[in-house]
Coordinates of C-alpha atoms in Angstrom, one line a residue:
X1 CA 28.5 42.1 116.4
X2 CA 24.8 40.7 116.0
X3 CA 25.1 37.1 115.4
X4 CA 22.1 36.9 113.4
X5 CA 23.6 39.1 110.8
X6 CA 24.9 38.1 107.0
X7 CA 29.0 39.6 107.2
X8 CA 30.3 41.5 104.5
X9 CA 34.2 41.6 104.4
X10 CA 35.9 44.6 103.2
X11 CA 39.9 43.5 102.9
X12 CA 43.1 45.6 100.9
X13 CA 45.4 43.4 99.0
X14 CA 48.5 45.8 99.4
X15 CA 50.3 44.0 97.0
X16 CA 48.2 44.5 93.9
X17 CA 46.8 48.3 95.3
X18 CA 42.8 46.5 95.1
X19 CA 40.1 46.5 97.6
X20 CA 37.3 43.8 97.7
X21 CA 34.2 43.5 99.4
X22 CA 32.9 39.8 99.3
X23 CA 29.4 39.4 100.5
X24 CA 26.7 36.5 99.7
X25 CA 23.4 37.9 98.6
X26 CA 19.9 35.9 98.2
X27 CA 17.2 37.8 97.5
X28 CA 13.8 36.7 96.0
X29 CA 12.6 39.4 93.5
X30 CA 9.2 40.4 92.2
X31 CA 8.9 39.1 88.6
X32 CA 12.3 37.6 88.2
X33 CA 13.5 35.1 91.1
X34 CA 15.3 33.9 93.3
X35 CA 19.0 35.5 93.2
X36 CA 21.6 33.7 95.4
X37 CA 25.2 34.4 94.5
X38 CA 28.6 35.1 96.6
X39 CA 29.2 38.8 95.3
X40 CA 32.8 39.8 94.8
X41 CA 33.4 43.6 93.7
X42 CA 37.3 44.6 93.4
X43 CA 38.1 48.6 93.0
X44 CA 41.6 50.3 93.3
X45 CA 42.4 51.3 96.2
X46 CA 42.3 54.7 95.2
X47 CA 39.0 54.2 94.1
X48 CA 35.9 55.3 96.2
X49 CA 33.0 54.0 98.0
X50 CA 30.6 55.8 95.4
X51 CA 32.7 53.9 92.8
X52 CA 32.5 50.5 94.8
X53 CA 28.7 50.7 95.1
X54 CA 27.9 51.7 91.5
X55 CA 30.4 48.5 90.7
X56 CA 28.3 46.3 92.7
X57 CA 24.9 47.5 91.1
X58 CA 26.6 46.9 87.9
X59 CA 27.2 43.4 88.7
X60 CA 24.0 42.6 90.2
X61 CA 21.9 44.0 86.9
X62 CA 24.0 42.3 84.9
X63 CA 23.4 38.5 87.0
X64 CA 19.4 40.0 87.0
X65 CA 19.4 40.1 83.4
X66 CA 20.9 36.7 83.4
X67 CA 18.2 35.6 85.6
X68 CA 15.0 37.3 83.1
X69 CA 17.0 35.6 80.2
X70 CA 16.6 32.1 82.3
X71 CA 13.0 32.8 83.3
X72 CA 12.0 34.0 79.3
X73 CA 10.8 37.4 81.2
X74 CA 10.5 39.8 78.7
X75 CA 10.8 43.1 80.9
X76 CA 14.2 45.2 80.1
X77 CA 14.2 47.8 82.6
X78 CA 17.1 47.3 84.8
X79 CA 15.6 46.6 88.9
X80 CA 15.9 49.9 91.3
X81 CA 18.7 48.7 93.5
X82 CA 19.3 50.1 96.9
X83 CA 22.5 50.1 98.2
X84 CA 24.5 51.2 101.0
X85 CA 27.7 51.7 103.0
X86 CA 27.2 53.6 106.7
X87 CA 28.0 53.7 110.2
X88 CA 25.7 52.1 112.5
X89 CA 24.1 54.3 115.4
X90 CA 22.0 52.2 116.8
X91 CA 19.0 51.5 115.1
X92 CA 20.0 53.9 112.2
X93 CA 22.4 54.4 109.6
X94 CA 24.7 57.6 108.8
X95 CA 25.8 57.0 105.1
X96 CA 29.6 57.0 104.6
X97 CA 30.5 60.0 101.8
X98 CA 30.6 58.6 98.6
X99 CA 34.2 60.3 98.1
X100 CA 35.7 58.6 100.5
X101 CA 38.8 57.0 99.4
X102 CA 38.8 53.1 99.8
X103 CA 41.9 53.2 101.2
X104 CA 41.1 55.8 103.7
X105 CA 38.2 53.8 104.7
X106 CA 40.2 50.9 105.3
X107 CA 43.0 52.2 107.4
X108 CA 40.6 54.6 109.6
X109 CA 39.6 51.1 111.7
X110 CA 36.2 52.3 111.6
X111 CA 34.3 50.4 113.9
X112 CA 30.6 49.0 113.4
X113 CA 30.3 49.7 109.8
X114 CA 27.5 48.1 107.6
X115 CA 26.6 47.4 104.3
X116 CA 22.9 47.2 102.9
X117 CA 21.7 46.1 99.9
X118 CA 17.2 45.4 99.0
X119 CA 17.2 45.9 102.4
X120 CA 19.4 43.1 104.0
X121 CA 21.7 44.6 106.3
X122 CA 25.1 42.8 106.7
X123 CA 28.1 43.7 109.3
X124 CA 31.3 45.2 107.5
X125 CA 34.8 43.1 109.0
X126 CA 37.9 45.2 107.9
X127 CA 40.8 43.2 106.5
X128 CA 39.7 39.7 108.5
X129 CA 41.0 36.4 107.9
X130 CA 41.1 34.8 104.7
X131 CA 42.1 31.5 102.7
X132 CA 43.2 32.7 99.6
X133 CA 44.6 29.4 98.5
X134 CA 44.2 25.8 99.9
X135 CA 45.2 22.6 98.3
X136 CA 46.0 18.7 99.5
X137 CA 48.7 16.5 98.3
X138 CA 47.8 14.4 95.1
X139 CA 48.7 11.1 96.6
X140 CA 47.5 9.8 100.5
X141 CA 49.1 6.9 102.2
X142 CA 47.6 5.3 104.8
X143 CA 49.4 5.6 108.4
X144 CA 51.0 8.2 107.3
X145 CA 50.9 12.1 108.2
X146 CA 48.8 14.3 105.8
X147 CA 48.2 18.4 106.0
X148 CA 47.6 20.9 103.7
X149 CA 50.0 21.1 100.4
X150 CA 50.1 24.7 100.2
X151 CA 47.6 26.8 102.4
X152 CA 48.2 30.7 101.9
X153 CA 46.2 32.7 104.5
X154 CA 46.0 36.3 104.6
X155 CA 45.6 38.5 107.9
X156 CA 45.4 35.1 109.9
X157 CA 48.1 33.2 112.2
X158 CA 48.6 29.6 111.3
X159 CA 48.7 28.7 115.3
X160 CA 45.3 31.0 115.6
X161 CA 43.2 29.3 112.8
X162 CA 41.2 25.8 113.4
X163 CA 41.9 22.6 111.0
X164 CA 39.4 20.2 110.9
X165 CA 39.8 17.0 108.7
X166 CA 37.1 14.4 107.5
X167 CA 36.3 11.7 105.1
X168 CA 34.4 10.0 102.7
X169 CA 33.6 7.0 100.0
X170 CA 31.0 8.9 98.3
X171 CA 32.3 12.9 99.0
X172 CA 28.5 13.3 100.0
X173 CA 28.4 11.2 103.8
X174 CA 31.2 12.7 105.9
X175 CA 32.7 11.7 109.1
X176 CA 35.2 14.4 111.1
X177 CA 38.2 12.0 111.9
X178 CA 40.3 14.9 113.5
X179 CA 40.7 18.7 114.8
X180 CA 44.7 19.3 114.1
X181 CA 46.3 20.6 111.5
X182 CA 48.1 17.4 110.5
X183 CA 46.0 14.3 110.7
X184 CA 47.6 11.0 110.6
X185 CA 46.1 8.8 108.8
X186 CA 45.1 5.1 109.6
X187 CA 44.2 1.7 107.7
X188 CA 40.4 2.6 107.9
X189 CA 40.7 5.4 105.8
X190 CA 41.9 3.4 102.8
X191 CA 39.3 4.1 100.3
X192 CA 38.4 7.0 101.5
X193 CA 38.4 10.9 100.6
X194 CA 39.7 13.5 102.6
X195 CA 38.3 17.2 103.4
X196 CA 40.0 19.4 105.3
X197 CA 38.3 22.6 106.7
X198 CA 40.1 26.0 107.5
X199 CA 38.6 28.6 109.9
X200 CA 41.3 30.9 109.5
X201 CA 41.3 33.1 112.4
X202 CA 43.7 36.1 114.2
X203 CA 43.8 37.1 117.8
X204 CA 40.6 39.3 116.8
X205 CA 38.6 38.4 114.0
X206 CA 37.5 34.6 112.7
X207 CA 37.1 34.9 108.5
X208 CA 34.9 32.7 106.7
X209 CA 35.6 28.9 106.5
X210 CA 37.4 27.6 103.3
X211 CA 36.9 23.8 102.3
X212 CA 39.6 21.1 100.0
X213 CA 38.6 17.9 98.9
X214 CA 41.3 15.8 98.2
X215 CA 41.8 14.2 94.5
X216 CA 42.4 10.6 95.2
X217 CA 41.2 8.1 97.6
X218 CA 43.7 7.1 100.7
X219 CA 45.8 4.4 99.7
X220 CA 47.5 1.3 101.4
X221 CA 51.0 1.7 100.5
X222 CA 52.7 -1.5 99.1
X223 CA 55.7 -3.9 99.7
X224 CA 58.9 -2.1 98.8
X225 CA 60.6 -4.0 96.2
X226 CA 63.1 -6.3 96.9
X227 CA 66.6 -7.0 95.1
X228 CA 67.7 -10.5 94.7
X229 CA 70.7 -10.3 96.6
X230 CA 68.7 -9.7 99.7
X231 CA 66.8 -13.1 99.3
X232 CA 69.8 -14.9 98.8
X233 CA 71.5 -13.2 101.9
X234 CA 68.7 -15.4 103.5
X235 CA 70.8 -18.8 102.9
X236 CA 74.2 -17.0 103.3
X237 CA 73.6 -14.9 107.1
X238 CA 76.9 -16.4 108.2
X239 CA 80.6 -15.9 106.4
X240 CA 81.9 -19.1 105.1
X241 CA 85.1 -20.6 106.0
X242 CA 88.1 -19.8 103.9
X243 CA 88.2 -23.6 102.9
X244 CA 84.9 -24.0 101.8

């Protein structure tokens, strides 16, 4: 896989019978702008690639025109986009068939498929890792074990992905306090935000990162209360005589 190369990831949620492809896109167009978005186009999973791709040109006229309204542009025409799934051989492309089921696509492991679009050329992962959901508890005690709430990964292995944890006053300076995924916490974070970091990850592929930013600030837990039994137990710690 080329390093230098944007990733597109292609995934089926069996569950719910959809396929995705998530990709970010920043392109600088002639008379309308800069256009930087994370794409997200869901079709069936019966659905095909032609359908995918004429989804995704749907969405990007529509967040073009958005982009015209912003810049008072009067043009209407809607921008020739050019678009593309294929297999890579070498330095060329051979288009996939645009009746190919998504499905199909999916479960035929494929190997070095890419995606195009205005001529940015992006590597295709299959069904990598993903956070779906990630979340921190509410309240954070100081010296006291933390980890993730509820973290629901798909196609990952808890023990295969990477934690990191790190904190904050301001939630703009951070400092990485710990690679686990637990982190215990200390009296110097009192006042301080927590972020933790998911790389979730499989004995194969690494998905992108996915970021949580806790609520509240750590806090310094206080005294337990006390019942006033227990401070009179202080003058009594020895039994009395019967007599007295």
């Amino acid at each position: 896989m080329d390093e230098n190369k944007e990733i597109a990831y292609l995934r089926e949620f069996v569950s719910i019978k959809q396929c995705e492809l998530m990709f970010p896109l920043k392109v600088q167009l002639d008379n309308v702008g800069l256009l930087q978005e994370e794409v997200r186009a869901v079709r069936q999973a019966t659905d095909t690639v032609g359908s995918l791709l004429q989804h995704i040109v749907n969405k990007i006229n529509k967040s073009i025109k958005k982009l015209k309204t912003k810049q008072n542009t009067c043009e209407n025409e809607e921008s020739e986009v050019e678009i593309k799934l294929a297999l890579k051989n070498g330095q060329t492309q051979k288009p996939l068939k645009s009746k190919m089921v998504l499905k199909n696509l999916i479960t035929s492991n494929m190997k070095d498929v890419e995606f195009s679009i205005f001529n940015q050329r992006y590597t295709v992962l299959i069904n990598a890792p993903f956070v779906k959901e990630i979340k921190l508890p509410v309240i954070l005690y100081s010296n006291f074990s933390v980890q993730a709430s509820r973290c629901h990964v798909l196609f990952a292995e808890n023990n295969a992905s990477k934690f990191s944890w790190y904190k904050s006053k301001d939630k703009e300076n951070w400092t990485k306090v710990a690679d686990s995924y637990r982190y215990k916490t200390v009296d110097d974070d009192v006042g301080h935000y927590l972020k933790l970091i998911c790389v979730p990850c499989n004995n194969v592929l690494k998905g992108p990162p996915a970021e949580v930013i806790s609520e509240n600030k750590v806090e310094k837990i206080g005294d337990l209360p006390s019942c006033p039994f227990e401070k009179r137990h202080k003058y009594t710690s020895q039994k009395l005589d019967d007599d007295k």
